[in-house]
Amino acid sequence: KILIMSADGFEDLELFYPFYRLKEEGYDVVVASVEKGYITGKHGYKAEARLSFKDVRPEEYVGLVLPGGRAPERVRLDWHAIEIVKHFFKEGKPVAAICHGPQVLISARVLEERMLTSWYGIKDDVVIAGGLWADEPVVVDENLVTSRHPGDLADWMREYIKMLKSKYPP
């Protein structure tokens, strides 16, 4: 199973593109949020959060996806979400983050000496958190796959799916 963590204000394409691409590859994809129920994207599309962060058992998942938009500002405030992220890094499980998604990684304090990219507007935050920022469509560093914005979605998911399949085939 793959976990997507998000909240209201997510960048619609950055949630739905990986959701459906990962399903196409044969993975069970679960969206979680602050509360169980529907969350609304920046452009008005709704996604169903099947679980709240507090009900997620991270050991049941082989991958984590963090879409961008305004959602990461909400996700990073939830203690349970931060603990989930820490689990994925401790276990070396594949993590994909795009746009503002790395804000959650900053709050989890998992970026020290990690190479990554993000939306340019949070570049300084990434660097201050110890990350090594690059302006590239996709950056892969160990278990972490990052991209900058919706224009990088194909590169982002290509590399993430390659990583997932090598470690956890569907």
C-alpha positions as CSV (number, residue, x, y, z in Angstrom):
1,K,0.0,0.0,0.0
2,I,1.0,3.6,-0.7
3,L,0.1,6.5,1.6
4,I,-0.7,10.0,0.3
5,M,-0.7,12.5,3.1
6,S,-2.5,15.8,2.4
7,A,-5.1,18.3,3.5
8,D,-7.4,21.1,2.2
9,G,-5.6,23.3,-0.3
10,F,-3.6,20.6,-2.0
11,E,-2.4,21.2,-5.6
12,D,-5.0,19.1,-7.4
13,L,-2.7,17.6,-10.1
14,E,0.0,16.8,-7.5
15,L,-2.4,14.5,-5.6
16,F,-4.5,13.0,-8.4
17,Y,-1.6,12.3,-10.8
18,P,0.4,10.1,-8.4
19,F,-2.9,8.6,-7.0
20,Y,-3.9,7.2,-10.4
21,R,-0.4,6.4,-11.7
22,L,0.3,4.3,-8.6
23,K,-3.1,2.5,-8.9
24,E,-2.3,1.8,-12.6
25,E,0.9,0.1,-11.4
26,G,-1.1,-2.2,-9.1
27,Y,-0.6,-0.4,-5.8
28,D,-3.4,0.1,-3.3
29,V,-3.3,3.9,-2.7
30,V,-4.7,5.4,0.5
31,V,-5.2,9.2,1.2
32,A,-4.9,10.3,4.8
33,S,-5.5,13.8,6.3
34,V,-6.0,15.6,9.5
35,E,-9.5,14.1,9.7
36,K,-11.2,11.3,7.8
37,G,-13.5,12.6,5.1
38,Y,-13.2,14.7,2.0
39,I,-10.4,17.3,1.4
40,T,-10.6,20.0,-1.2
41,G,-7.9,21.0,-3.6
42,K,-6.9,24.5,-4.8
43,H,-9.0,24.1,-7.9
44,G,-12.0,22.7,-6.1
45,Y,-11.6,18.9,-6.7
46,K,-12.3,16.7,-3.8
47,A,-10.3,13.6,-2.6
48,E,-11.5,11.2,0.0
49,A,-9.2,10.8,3.0
50,R,-9.9,7.2,4.1
51,L,-8.0,7.7,7.3
52,S,-7.0,10.4,9.7
53,F,-3.2,10.7,10.4
54,K,-3.8,9.4,13.9
55,D,-5.3,6.2,12.5
56,V,-2.5,5.5,10.1
57,R,-0.3,2.5,10.9
58,P,2.9,3.4,8.8
59,E,4.3,-0.1,9.0
60,E,1.4,-1.2,6.7
61,Y,2.7,1.0,3.9
62,V,5.7,0.7,1.5
63,G,5.6,4.2,0.2
64,L,4.7,7.8,1.0
65,V,3.6,10.7,-1.3
66,L,3.5,14.3,-0.2
67,P,1.7,16.6,-2.7
68,G,2.2,20.3,-2.6
69,G,-0.1,23.4,-2.6
70,R,-1.1,24.9,0.7
71,A,-1.8,21.4,2.2
72,P,1.7,20.8,3.6
73,E,1.3,23.9,5.9
74,R,-1.6,22.0,7.5
75,V,0.0,18.5,7.4
76,R,3.2,19.6,9.1
77,L,1.3,20.9,12.2
78,D,-0.1,17.4,13.0
79,W,2.2,15.4,15.3
80,H,1.0,12.1,13.9
81,A,1.9,13.1,10.4
82,I,5.4,14.0,11.5
83,E,5.8,10.6,13.2
84,I,4.7,8.9,10.0
85,V,7.3,10.7,8.0
86,K,10.0,9.8,10.5
87,H,9.0,6.1,10.3
88,F,9.4,6.2,6.5
89,F,12.9,7.7,6.8
90,K,14.0,5.4,9.6
91,E,12.9,2.4,7.6
92,G,14.3,3.7,4.3
93,K,11.0,3.3,2.5
94,P,10.4,5.3,-0.7
95,V,9.2,8.9,-0.1
96,A,8.0,11.2,-2.9
97,A,7.5,15.0,-2.3
98,I,6.7,17.7,-4.8
99,C,6.4,21.5,-4.7
100,H,5.7,22.5,-1.1
101,G,5.6,18.9,0.1
102,P,9.1,19.1,1.5
103,Q,7.7,21.5,4.2
104,V,6.5,18.4,6.0
105,L,10.0,16.9,5.7
106,I,11.5,20.1,7.2
107,S,9.2,19.8,10.2
108,A,10.1,16.1,10.6
109,R,13.8,17.1,10.6
110,V,14.8,14.5,8.0
111,L,16.6,16.7,5.4
112,E,20.1,17.1,6.9
113,E,22.6,16.5,4.1
114,R,19.9,15.3,1.7
115,M,19.8,16.4,-1.9
116,L,16.4,17.5,-3.1
117,T,14.4,20.0,-5.0
118,S,11.1,21.8,-4.3
119,W,9.1,24.8,-5.3
120,Y,11.6,27.7,-5.5
121,G,9.7,29.7,-2.9
122,I,10.7,27.2,-0.1
123,K,14.3,26.8,-1.3
124,D,15.7,28.9,1.7
125,D,13.6,26.8,4.2
126,V,15.1,23.6,2.7
127,V,18.6,24.9,2.9
128,I,18.2,26.2,6.5
129,A,16.8,22.7,7.4
130,G,20.1,21.2,6.2
131,G,19.0,20.1,2.7
132,L,21.1,20.5,-0.4
133,W,18.8,22.2,-2.9
134,A,19.0,21.7,-6.7
135,D,16.9,23.4,-9.4
136,E,16.2,20.1,-11.4
137,P,12.9,18.5,-12.6
138,V,13.5,15.5,-10.3
139,V,16.1,14.7,-7.7
140,V,16.7,11.2,-6.3
141,D,18.6,10.8,-3.0
142,E,18.5,7.4,-1.4
143,N,14.8,6.8,-0.6
144,L,13.7,10.4,-1.4
145,V,12.3,11.5,-4.8
146,T,11.5,15.2,-5.2
147,S,10.3,17.6,-7.9
148,R,9.5,21.3,-8.2
149,H,6.0,21.8,-9.6
150,P,3.2,20.2,-11.7
151,G,5.3,20.5,-14.9
152,D,7.7,17.9,-13.4
153,L,5.0,15.3,-12.6
154,A,6.0,12.7,-15.3
155,D,9.7,12.8,-14.3
156,W,8.7,12.6,-10.6
157,M,6.5,9.6,-10.9
158,R,8.8,7.8,-13.4
159,E,11.6,7.9,-10.8
160,Y,9.4,7.1,-7.8
161,I,7.7,4.1,-9.5
162,K,11.1,2.8,-10.6
163,M,12.2,3.0,-6.9
164,L,9.1,1.4,-5.6
165,K,9.1,-1.5,-8.1
166,S,12.8,-2.2,-7.3
167,K,12.1,-2.5,-3.5
168,Y,8.4,-3.4,-3.3
169,P,6.9,-4.8,-6.5
170,P,3.0,-4.6,-6.6
